[in-house]
C-alpha cells in the first residue's frame, strides 16, 4: 500500500491539468497508475475556476479548489477520471 503525493498546480490553462507527482516536474494531464488500496494525497492549488472531481466505477468524489484531501479506489479496480467540472479538456486517467 503506497501513498502518492500529487499537487494540482495553479494555472489559467484550460487545455489540461498541471500535476506534480511526488515532487516531480509538472506534467499536463498525466495518466496515474496506482494499485488497489493505494492512496493519493491531493493538494489543491488551482483556484476557484477549476473545481477538481474524480469519477468512474460508480464514483463521484470531490469538488475541490483549495486544501488537501485523500482519495483511494478501495477494492474497486478500474478506470477513474480526474476532471475539471468547468472545462472538458481538463481530464486525465487514474488506473
PDB file as gemmi writes it, atoms N, CA and C in Angstrom:
CRYST1    1.000    1.000    1.000  90.00  90.00  90.00 P 1                      
ATOM      1  N   UNK A   1       0.848  -1.162   0.000  1.00  0.00           N  
ATOM      2  CA  UNK A   1       0.000   0.000   0.000  1.00  0.00           C  
ATOM      3  C   UNK A   1       0.906   1.242   0.000  1.00  0.00           C  
ATOM      4  N   UNK A   2       0.741   2.063  -1.005  1.00  0.00           N  
ATOM      5  CA  UNK A   2       1.561   3.265  -1.165  1.00  0.00           C  
ATOM      6  C   UNK A   2       0.678   4.503  -1.161  1.00  0.00           C  
ATOM      7  N   UNK A   3       1.298   5.635  -0.855  1.00  0.00           N  
ATOM      8  CA  UNK A   3       0.613   6.915  -0.956  1.00  0.00           C  
ATOM      9  C   UNK A   3       1.376   7.782  -1.941  1.00  0.00           C  
ATOM     10  N   UNK A   4       0.672   8.330  -2.908  1.00  0.00           N  
ATOM     11  CA  UNK A   4       1.240   9.235  -3.902  1.00  0.00           C  
ATOM     12  C   UNK A   4       0.839  10.654  -3.522  1.00  0.00           C  
ATOM     13  N   UNK A   5       1.790  11.559  -3.527  1.00  0.00           N  
ATOM     14  CA  UNK A   5       1.529  12.960  -3.215  1.00  0.00           C  
ATOM     15  C   UNK A   5       1.440  13.730  -4.525  1.00  0.00           C  
ATOM     16  N   UNK A   6       0.261  14.247  -4.814  1.00  0.00           N  
ATOM     17  CA  UNK A   6       0.039  14.950  -6.072  1.00  0.00           C  
ATOM     18  C   UNK A   6      -0.464  16.355  -5.788  1.00  0.00           C  
ATOM     19  N   UNK A   7       0.224  17.331  -6.391  1.00  0.00           N  
ATOM     20  CA  UNK A   7      -0.179  18.726  -6.267  1.00  0.00           C  
ATOM     21  C   UNK A   7      -0.836  19.162  -7.565  1.00  0.00           C  
ATOM     22  N   UNK A   8      -2.041  19.692  -7.458  1.00  0.00           N  
ATOM     23  CA  UNK A   8      -2.757  20.272  -8.591  1.00  0.00           C  
ATOM     24  C   UNK A   8      -2.381  21.749  -8.592  1.00  0.00           C  
ATOM     25  N   UNK A   9      -1.554  22.130  -9.574  1.00  0.00           N  
ATOM     26  CA  UNK A   9      -0.960  23.460  -9.562  1.00  0.00           C  
ATOM     27  C   UNK A   9      -1.879  24.524 -10.125  1.00  0.00           C  
ATOM     28  N   UNK A  10      -1.672  25.725  -9.656  1.00  0.00           N  
ATOM     29  CA  UNK A  10      -2.431  26.871 -10.136  1.00  0.00           C  
ATOM     30  C   UNK A  10      -2.071  27.146 -11.583  1.00  0.00           C  
ATOM     31  N   UNK A  11      -3.089  27.318 -12.409  1.00  0.00           N  
ATOM     32  CA  UNK A  11      -2.854  27.587 -13.820  1.00  0.00           C  
ATOM     33  C   UNK A  11      -4.093  28.212 -14.427  1.00  0.00           C  
ATOM     34  N   UNK A  12      -3.890  29.076 -15.392  1.00  0.00           N  
ATOM     35  CA  UNK A  12      -5.022  29.618 -16.142  1.00  0.00           C  
ATOM     36  C   UNK A  12      -5.247  28.798 -17.407  1.00  0.00           C  
ATOM     37  N   UNK A  13      -4.507  27.706 -17.554  1.00  0.00           N  
ATOM     38  CA  UNK A  13      -4.576  26.847 -18.736  1.00  0.00           C  
ATOM     39  C   UNK A  13      -5.818  25.967 -18.671  1.00  0.00           C  
ATOM     40  N   UNK A  14      -6.741  26.106 -19.626  1.00  0.00           N  
ATOM     41  CA  UNK A  14      -7.919  25.243 -19.646  1.00  0.00           C  
ATOM     42  C   UNK A  14      -7.740  24.070 -20.601  1.00  0.00           C  
ATOM     43  N   UNK A  15      -6.520  23.893 -21.126  1.00  0.00           N  
ATOM     44  CA  UNK A  15      -6.246  22.758 -22.010  1.00  0.00           C  
ATOM     45  C   UNK A  15      -5.814  21.521 -21.233  1.00  0.00           C  
ATOM     46  N   UNK A  16      -5.607  21.650 -19.946  1.00  0.00           N  
ATOM     47  CA  UNK A  16      -5.233  20.486 -19.169  1.00  0.00           C  
ATOM     48  C   UNK A  16      -4.821  20.844 -17.757  1.00  0.00           C  
ATOM     49  N   UNK A  17      -4.839  19.831 -16.894  1.00  0.00           N  
ATOM     50  CA  UNK A  17      -4.358  19.969 -15.520  1.00  0.00           C  
ATOM     51  C   UNK A  17      -2.844  19.964 -15.515  1.00  0.00           C  
ATOM     52  N   UNK A  18      -2.243  20.736 -14.660  1.00  0.00           N  
ATOM     53  CA  UNK A  18      -0.809  20.671 -14.409  1.00  0.00           C  
ATOM     54  C   UNK A  18      -0.635  19.988 -13.057  1.00  0.00           C  
ATOM     55  N   UNK A  19      -0.102  18.764 -13.076  1.00  0.00           N  
ATOM     56  CA  UNK A  19       0.052  17.979 -11.853  1.00  0.00           C  
ATOM     57  C   UNK A  19       1.518  17.693 -11.582  1.00  0.00           C  
ATOM     58  N   UNK A  20       1.901  17.786 -10.330  1.00  0.00           N  
ATOM     59  CA  UNK A  20       3.221  17.388  -9.873  1.00  0.00           C  
ATOM     60  C   UNK A  20       3.034  16.145  -9.011  1.00  0.00           C  
ATOM     61  N   UNK A  21       3.647  15.036  -9.435  1.00  0.00           N  
ATOM     62  CA  UNK A  21       3.502  13.756  -8.735  1.00  0.00           C  
ATOM     63  C   UNK A  21       4.765  13.479  -7.934  1.00  0.00           C  
ATOM     64  N   UNK A  22       4.612  13.341  -6.619  1.00  0.00           N  
ATOM     65  CA  UNK A  22       5.725  13.057  -5.719  1.00  0.00           C  
ATOM     66  C   UNK A  22       6.887  14.018  -5.919  1.00  0.00           C  
ATOM     67  N   UNK A  23       6.582  15.301  -6.142  1.00  0.00           N  
ATOM     68  CA  UNK A  23       7.615  16.326  -6.262  1.00  0.00           C  
ATOM     69  C   UNK A  23       8.250  16.451  -7.636  1.00  0.00           C  
ATOM     70  N   UNK A  24       7.775  15.683  -8.612  1.00  0.00           N  
ATOM     71  CA  UNK A  24       8.339  15.744  -9.961  1.00  0.00           C  
ATOM     72  C   UNK A  24       7.944  17.044 -10.650  1.00  0.00           C  
ATOM     73  N   UNK A  25       8.587  17.314 -11.777  1.00  0.00           N  
ATOM     74  CA  UNK A  25       8.207  18.472 -12.586  1.00  0.00           C  
ATOM     75  C   UNK A  25       6.761  18.295 -13.027  1.00  0.00           C  
ATOM     76  N   UNK A  26       6.047  19.393 -13.137  1.00  0.00           N  
ATOM     77  CA  UNK A  26       4.633  19.344 -13.512  1.00  0.00           C  
ATOM     78  C   UNK A  26       4.467  18.818 -14.928  1.00  0.00           C  
ATOM     79  N   UNK A  27       3.411  18.033 -15.129  1.00  0.00           N  
ATOM     80  CA  UNK A  27       3.059  17.495 -16.443  1.00  0.00           C  
ATOM     81  C   UNK A  27       1.590  17.798 -16.687  1.00  0.00           C  
ATOM     82  N   UNK A  28       1.216  17.877 -17.957  1.00  0.00           N  
ATOM     83  CA  UNK A  28      -0.169  18.167 -18.317  1.00  0.00           C  
ATOM     84  C   UNK A  28      -0.952  16.881 -18.482  1.00  0.00           C  
ATOM     85  N   UNK A  29      -2.031  16.740 -17.732  1.00  0.00           N  
ATOM     86  CA  UNK A  29      -2.937  15.582 -17.786  1.00  0.00           C  
ATOM     87  C   UNK A  29      -2.211  14.234 -17.753  1.00  0.00           C  
ATOM     88  N   UNK A  30      -1.273  14.031 -16.840  1.00  0.00           N  
ATOM     89  CA  UNK A  30      -0.584  12.731 -16.838  1.00  0.00           C  
ATOM     90  C   UNK A  30      -1.524  11.604 -16.423  1.00  0.00           C  
ATOM     91  N   UNK A  31      -1.332  10.425 -17.017  1.00  0.00           N  
ATOM     92  CA  UNK A  31      -2.030   9.235 -16.534  1.00  0.00           C  
ATOM     93  C   UNK A  31      -1.386   8.829 -15.219  1.00  0.00           C  
ATOM     94  N   UNK A  32      -2.192   8.378 -14.288  1.00  0.00           N  
ATOM     95  CA  UNK A  32      -1.710   7.987 -12.972  1.00  0.00           C  
ATOM     96  C   UNK A  32      -2.039   6.514 -12.770  1.00  0.00           C  
ATOM     97  N   UNK A  33      -1.026   5.713 -12.508  1.00  0.00           N  
ATOM     98  CA  UNK A  33      -1.209   4.280 -12.271  1.00  0.00           C  
ATOM     99  C   UNK A  33      -1.021   3.994 -10.787  1.00  0.00           C  
ATOM    100  N   UNK A  34      -2.046   3.411 -10.170  1.00  0.00           N  
ATOM    101  CA  UNK A  34      -1.969   3.031  -8.768  1.00  0.00           C  
ATOM    102  C   UNK A  34      -2.472   1.602  -8.614  1.00  0.00           C  
ATOM    103  N   UNK A  35      -2.228   1.032  -7.451  1.00  0.00           N  
ATOM    104  CA  UNK A  35      -2.691  -0.318  -7.136  1.00  0.00           C  
ATOM    105  C   UNK A  35      -3.875  -0.249  -6.180  1.00  0.00           C  
ATOM    106  N   UNK A  36      -4.612  -1.333  -6.104  1.00  0.00           N  
ATOM    107  CA  UNK A  36      -5.710  -1.427  -5.149  1.00  0.00           C  
ATOM    108  C   UNK A  36      -5.172  -1.104  -3.760  1.00  0.00           C  
ATOM    109  N   UNK A  37      -5.916  -0.328  -3.007  1.00  0.00           N  
ATOM    110  CA  UNK A  37      -5.595   0.114  -1.647  1.00  0.00           C  
ATOM    111  C   UNK A  37      -4.482   1.157  -1.573  1.00  0.00           C  
ATOM    112  N   UNK A  38      -3.897   1.586  -2.718  1.00  0.00           N  
ATOM    113  CA  UNK A  38      -3.009   2.743  -2.703  1.00  0.00           C  
ATOM    114  C   UNK A  38      -3.861   3.984  -2.493  1.00  0.00           C  
ATOM    115  N   UNK A  39      -3.237   5.041  -2.042  1.00  0.00           N  
ATOM    116  CA  UNK A  39      -3.938   6.308  -1.817  1.00  0.00           C  
ATOM    117  C   UNK A  39      -3.233   7.434  -2.550  1.00  0.00           C  
ATOM    118  N   UNK A  40      -4.007   8.463  -2.863  1.00  0.00           N  
ATOM    119  CA  UNK A  40      -3.436   9.685  -3.407  1.00  0.00           C  
ATOM    120  C   UNK A  40      -3.757  10.805  -2.429  1.00  0.00           C  
ATOM    121  N   UNK A  41      -2.699  11.477  -1.971  1.00  0.00           N  
ATOM    122  CA  UNK A  41      -2.846  12.664  -1.128  1.00  0.00           C  
ATOM    123  C   UNK A  41      -2.791  13.865  -2.060  1.00  0.00           C  
ATOM    124  N   UNK A  42      -3.938  14.471  -2.296  1.00  0.00           N  
ATOM    125  CA  UNK A  42      -4.060  15.603  -3.222  1.00  0.00           C  
ATOM    126  C   UNK A  42      -3.870  16.913  -2.473  1.00  0.00           C  
ATOM    127  N   UNK A  43      -3.118  17.837  -3.072  1.00  0.00           N  
ATOM    128  CA  UNK A  43      -3.026  19.210  -2.604  1.00  0.00           C  
ATOM    129  C   UNK A  43      -3.534  20.089  -3.732  1.00  0.00           C  
ATOM    130  N   UNK A  44      -4.539  20.888  -3.458  1.00  0.00           N  
ATOM    131  CA  UNK A  44      -5.208  21.676  -4.500  1.00  0.00           C  
ATOM    132  C   UNK A  44      -4.761  23.126  -4.430  1.00  0.00           C  
ATOM    133  N   UNK A  45      -4.132  23.600  -5.518  1.00  0.00           N  
ATOM    134  CA  UNK A  45      -3.648  24.977  -5.604  1.00  0.00           C  
ATOM    135  C   UNK A  45      -4.139  25.663  -6.883  1.00  0.00           C  
ATOM    136  N   UNK A  46      -5.153  25.119  -7.519  1.00  0.00           N  
ATOM    137  CA  UNK A  46      -5.545  25.592  -8.842  1.00  0.00           C  
ATOM    138  C   UNK A  46      -6.507  26.766  -8.842  1.00  0.00           C  
ATOM    139  N   UNK A  47      -7.165  27.044  -7.750  1.00  0.00           N  
ATOM    140  CA  UNK A  47      -8.067  28.181  -7.689  1.00  0.00           C  
ATOM    141  C   UNK A  47      -9.499  27.838  -8.033  1.00  0.00           C  
ATOM    142  N   UNK A  48     -10.363  28.792  -7.808  1.00  0.00           N  
ATOM    143  CA  UNK A  48     -11.800  28.548  -7.840  1.00  0.00           C  
ATOM    144  C   UNK A  48     -12.402  28.284  -9.213  1.00  0.00           C  
ATOM    145  N   UNK A  49     -11.730  28.642 -10.293  1.00  0.00           N  
ATOM    146  CA  UNK A  49     -12.333  28.435 -11.614  1.00  0.00           C  
ATOM    147  C   UNK A  49     -12.133  27.018 -12.146  1.00  0.00           C  
ATOM    148  N   UNK A  50     -11.419  26.164 -11.384  1.00  0.00           N  
ATOM    149  CA  UNK A  50     -11.163  24.790 -11.825  1.00  0.00           C  
ATOM    150  C   UNK A  50     -11.499  23.769 -10.731  1.00  0.00           C  
ATOM    151  N   UNK A  51     -12.784  23.545 -10.432  1.00  0.00           N  
ATOM    152  CA  UNK A  51     -13.146  22.539  -9.424  1.00  0.00           C  
ATOM    153  C   UNK A  51     -12.704  21.136  -9.863  1.00  0.00           C  
ATOM    154  N   UNK A  52     -12.057  20.421  -8.964  1.00  0.00           N  
ATOM    155  CA  UNK A  52     -11.458  19.114  -9.240  1.00  0.00           C  
ATOM    156  C   UNK A  52     -12.384  18.008  -8.752  1.00  0.00           C  
ATOM    157  N   UNK A  53     -12.632  17.030  -9.622  1.00  0.00           N  
ATOM    158  CA  UNK A  53     -13.511  15.914  -9.283  1.00  0.00           C  
ATOM    159  C   UNK A  53     -12.936  14.627  -9.865  1.00  0.00           C  
ATOM    160  N   UNK A  54     -13.196  13.506  -9.202  1.00  0.00           N  
ATOM    161  CA  UNK A  54     -12.858  12.170  -9.715  1.00  0.00           C  
ATOM    162  C   UNK A  54     -14.162  11.429  -9.961  1.00  0.00           C  
ATOM    163  N   UNK A  55     -14.251  10.790 -11.141  1.00  0.00           N  
ATOM    164  CA  UNK A  55     -15.429   9.995 -11.491  1.00  0.00           C  
ATOM    165  C   UNK A  55     -14.978   8.647 -12.043  1.00  0.00           C  
ATOM    166  N   UNK A  56     -15.890   7.699 -12.071  1.00  0.00           N  
ATOM    167  CA  UNK A  56     -15.622   6.385 -12.645  1.00  0.00           C  
ATOM    168  C   UNK A  56     -15.957   5.274 -11.683  1.00  0.00           C  
ATOM    169  N   UNK A  57     -16.301   4.121 -12.240  1.00  0.00           N  
ATOM    170  CA  UNK A  57     -16.617   2.928 -11.438  1.00  0.00           C  
ATOM    171  C   UNK A  57     -17.679   3.239 -10.381  1.00  0.00           C  
ATOM    172  N   UNK A  58     -18.664   4.058 -10.764  1.00  0.00           N  
ATOM    173  CA  UNK A  58     -19.741   4.403  -9.852  1.00  0.00           C  
ATOM    174  C   UNK A  58     -19.371   5.444  -8.803  1.00  0.00           C  
ATOM    175  N   UNK A  59     -18.200   6.067  -8.970  1.00  0.00           N  
ATOM    176  CA  UNK A  59     -17.695   7.031  -8.003  1.00  0.00           C  
ATOM    177  C   UNK A  59     -17.839   8.456  -8.513  1.00  0.00           C  
ATOM    178  N   UNK A  60     -18.276   9.339  -7.664  1.00  0.00           N  
ATOM    179  CA  UNK A  60     -18.162  10.781  -7.883  1.00  0.00           C  
ATOM    180  C   UNK A  60     -17.572  11.316  -6.594  1.00  0.00           C  
ATOM    181  N   UNK A  61     -16.351  11.848  -6.671  1.00  0.00           N  
ATOM    182  CA  UNK A  61     -15.634  12.281  -5.474  1.00  0.00           C  
ATOM    183  C   UNK A  61     -15.095  13.685  -5.673  1.00  0.00           C  
ATOM    184  N   UNK A  62     -15.357  14.543  -4.709  1.00  0.00           N  
ATOM    185  CA  UNK A  62     -14.730  15.847  -4.643  1.00  0.00           C  
ATOM    186  C   UNK A  62     -15.387  16.923  -5.472  1.00  0.00           C  
ATOM    187  N   UNK A  63     -14.981  18.107  -5.184  1.00  0.00           N  
ATOM    188  CA  UNK A  63     -15.307  19.316  -5.922  1.00  0.00           C  
ATOM    189  C   UNK A  63     -14.370  20.379  -5.352  1.00  0.00           C  
ATOM    190  N   UNK A  64     -13.065  20.033  -5.339  1.00  0.00           N  
ATOM    191  CA  UNK A  64     -12.059  20.793  -4.616  1.00  0.00           C  
ATOM    192  C   UNK A  64     -11.432  21.889  -5.468  1.00  0.00           C  
ATOM    193  N   UNK A  65     -11.164  23.029  -4.841  1.00  0.00           N  
ATOM    194  CA  UNK A  65     -10.399  24.097  -5.477  1.00  0.00           C  
ATOM    195  C   UNK A  65      -9.193  24.497  -4.627  1.00  0.00           C  
ATOM    196  N   UNK A  66      -9.243  24.259  -3.332  1.00  0.00           N  
ATOM    197  CA  UNK A  66      -8.126  24.525  -2.429  1.00  0.00           C  
ATOM    198  C   UNK A  66      -8.111  23.462  -1.343  1.00  0.00           C  
ATOM    199  N   UNK A  67      -6.995  23.384  -0.632  1.00  0.00           N  
ATOM    200  CA  UNK A  67      -6.900  22.477   0.503  1.00  0.00           C  
ATOM    201  C   UNK A  67      -6.265  21.156   0.139  1.00  0.00           C  
ATOM    202  N   UNK A  68      -6.507  20.151   0.973  1.00  0.00           N  
ATOM    203  CA  UNK A  68      -5.950  18.814   0.769  1.00  0.00           C  
ATOM    204  C   UNK A  68      -7.038  17.771   1.000  1.00  0.00           C  
ATOM    205  N   UNK A  69      -6.842  16.618   0.401  1.00  0.00           N  
ATOM    206  CA  UNK A  69      -7.774  15.507   0.590  1.00  0.00           C  
ATOM    207  C   UNK A  69      -7.082  14.209   0.186  1.00  0.00           C  
ATOM    208  N   UNK A  70      -7.531  13.110   0.761  1.00  0.00           N  
ATOM    209  CA  UNK A  70      -7.001  11.779   0.445  1.00  0.00           C  
ATOM    210  C   UNK A  70      -8.069  11.004  -0.309  1.00  0.00           C  
ATOM    211  N   UNK A  71      -7.674  10.347  -1.398  1.00  0.00           N  
ATOM    212  CA  UNK A  71      -8.589   9.510  -2.179  1.00  0.00           C  
ATOM    213  C   UNK A  71      -7.921   8.174  -2.455  1.00  0.00           C  
ATOM    214  N   UNK A  72      -8.716   7.103  -2.436  1.00  0.00           N  
ATOM    215  CA  UNK A  72      -8.231   5.807  -2.906  1.00  0.00           C  
ATOM    216  C   UNK A  72      -9.398   5.027  -3.495  1.00  0.00           C  
ATOM    217  N   UNK A  73      -9.088   4.089  -4.405  1.00  0.00           N  
ATOM    218  CA  UNK A  73     -10.161   3.318  -5.031  1.00  0.00           C  
ATOM    219  C   UNK A  73     -10.684   2.195  -4.156  1.00  0.00           C  
ATOM    220  N   UNK A  74     -10.117   2.043  -2.959  1.00  0.00           N  
ATOM    221  CA  UNK A  74     -10.523   0.932  -2.108  1.00  0.00           C  
ATOM    222  C   UNK A  74     -10.217  -0.385  -2.802  1.00  0.00           C  
ATOM    223  N   UNK A  75     -11.200  -1.242  -2.889  1.00  0.00           N  
ATOM    224  CA  UNK A  75     -11.006  -2.534  -3.554  1.00  0.00           C  
ATOM    225  C   UNK A  75     -11.736  -2.577  -4.892  1.00  0.00           C  
ATOM    226  N   UNK A  76     -11.961  -1.395  -5.489  1.00  0.00           N  
ATOM    227  CA  UNK A  76     -12.678  -1.297  -6.766  1.00  0.00           C  
ATOM    228  C   UNK A  76     -11.723  -0.962  -7.902  1.00  0.00           C  
ATOM    229  N   UNK A  77     -11.114  -1.982  -8.542  1.00  0.00           N  
ATOM    230  CA  UNK A  77     -10.215  -1.688  -9.656  1.00  0.00           C  
ATOM    231  C   UNK A  77     -11.000  -1.128 -10.831  1.00  0.00           C  
ATOM    232  N   UNK A  78     -10.312  -0.439 -11.698  1.00  0.00           N  
ATOM    233  CA  UNK A  78     -10.968   0.097 -12.885  1.00  0.00           C  
ATOM    234  C   UNK A  78     -10.313   1.374 -13.350  1.00  0.00           C  
ATOM    235  N   UNK A  79     -11.016   2.084 -14.190  1.00  0.00           N  
ATOM    236  CA  UNK A  79     -10.533   3.352 -14.725  1.00  0.00           C  
ATOM    237  C   UNK A  79     -11.347   4.487 -14.115  1.00  0.00           C  
ATOM    238  N   UNK A  80     -10.629   5.438 -13.559  1.00  0.00           N  
ATOM    239  CA  UNK A  80     -11.217   6.630 -12.971  1.00  0.00           C  
ATOM    240  C   UNK A  80     -10.705   7.832 -13.761  1.00  0.00           C  
ATOM    241  N   UNK A  81     -11.433   8.922 -13.699  1.00  0.00           N  
ATOM    242  CA  UNK A  81     -11.033  10.129 -14.412  1.00  0.00           C  
ATOM    243  C   UNK A  81     -10.995  11.295 -13.447  1.00  0.00           C  
ATOM    244  N   UNK A  82      -9.896  12.051 -13.475  1.00  0.00           N  
ATOM    245  CA  UNK A  82      -9.881  13.314 -12.745  1.00  0.00           C  
ATOM    246  C   UNK A  82     -10.203  14.394 -13.760  1.00  0.00           C  
ATOM    247  N   UNK A  83     -11.055  15.319 -13.362  1.00  0.00           N  
ATOM    248  CA  UNK A  83     -11.559  16.301 -14.322  1.00  0.00           C  
ATOM    249  C   UNK A  83     -11.904  17.620 -13.651  1.00  0.00           C  
ATOM    250  N   UNK A  84     -11.917  18.651 -14.471  1.00  0.00           N  
ATOM    251  CA  UNK A  84     -12.423  19.955 -14.061  1.00  0.00           C  
ATOM    252  C   UNK A  84     -13.908  19.967 -14.381  1.00  0.00           C  
ATOM    253  N   UNK A  85     -14.714  20.347 -13.425  1.00  0.00           N  
ATOM    254  CA  UNK A  85     -16.156  20.347 -13.676  1.00  0.00           C  
ATOM    255  C   UNK A  85     -16.579  21.492 -14.588  1.00  0.00           C  
ATOM    256  N   UNK A  86     -15.677  22.444 -14.864  1.00  0.00           N  
ATOM    257  CA  UNK A  86     -15.996  23.570 -15.742  1.00  0.00           C  
ATOM    258  C   UNK A  86     -15.417  23.466 -17.153  1.00  0.00           C  
ATOM    259  N   UNK A  87     -14.381  22.633 -17.350  1.00  0.00           N  
ATOM    260  CA  UNK A  87     -13.675  22.598 -18.634  1.00  0.00           C  
ATOM    261  C   UNK A  87     -13.429  21.150 -19.068  1.00  0.00           C  
ATOM    262  N   UNK A  88     -14.054  20.733 -20.164  1.00  0.00           N  
ATOM    263  CA  UNK A  88     -13.980  19.354 -20.630  1.00  0.00           C  
ATOM    264  C   UNK A  88     -12.610  18.889 -21.079  1.00  0.00           C  
ATOM    265  N   UNK A  89     -11.693  19.811 -21.411  1.00  0.00           N  
ATOM    266  CA  UNK A  89     -10.362  19.398 -21.861  1.00  0.00           C  
ATOM    267  C   UNK A  89      -9.424  19.136 -20.687  1.00  0.00           C  
ATOM    268  N   UNK A  90      -9.853  19.445 -19.493  1.00  0.00           N  
ATOM    269  CA  UNK A  90      -9.024  19.217 -18.294  1.00  0.00           C  
ATOM    270  C   UNK A  90      -9.426  17.884 -17.692  1.00  0.00           C  
ATOM    271  N   UNK A  91      -8.855  16.803 -18.249  1.00  0.00           N  
ATOM    272  CA  UNK A  91      -9.214  15.455 -17.813  1.00  0.00           C  
ATOM    273  C   UNK A  91      -8.017  14.517 -17.978  1.00  0.00           C  
ATOM    274  N   UNK A  92      -7.874  13.578 -17.064  1.00  0.00           N  
ATOM    275  CA  UNK A  92      -6.834  12.557 -17.132  1.00  0.00           C  
ATOM    276  C   UNK A  92      -7.323  11.282 -16.495  1.00  0.00           C  
ATOM    277  N   UNK A  93      -6.554  10.192 -16.658  1.00  0.00           N  
ATOM    278  CA  UNK A  93      -6.956   8.872 -16.171  1.00  0.00           C  
ATOM    279  C   UNK A  93      -6.171   8.442 -14.939  1.00  0.00           C  
ATOM    280  N   UNK A  94      -6.868   7.727 -14.083  1.00  0.00           N  
ATOM    281  CA  UNK A  94      -6.258   7.008 -12.973  1.00  0.00           C  
ATOM    282  C   UNK A  94      -6.639   5.548 -13.163  1.00  0.00           C  
ATOM    283  N   UNK A  95      -5.644   4.693 -13.291  1.00  0.00           N  
ATOM    284  CA  UNK A  95      -5.927   3.245 -13.452  1.00  0.00           C  
ATOM    285  C   UNK A  95      -5.130   2.449 -12.435  1.00  0.00           C  
TER     286      UNK A  95                                                      
END                                                                             
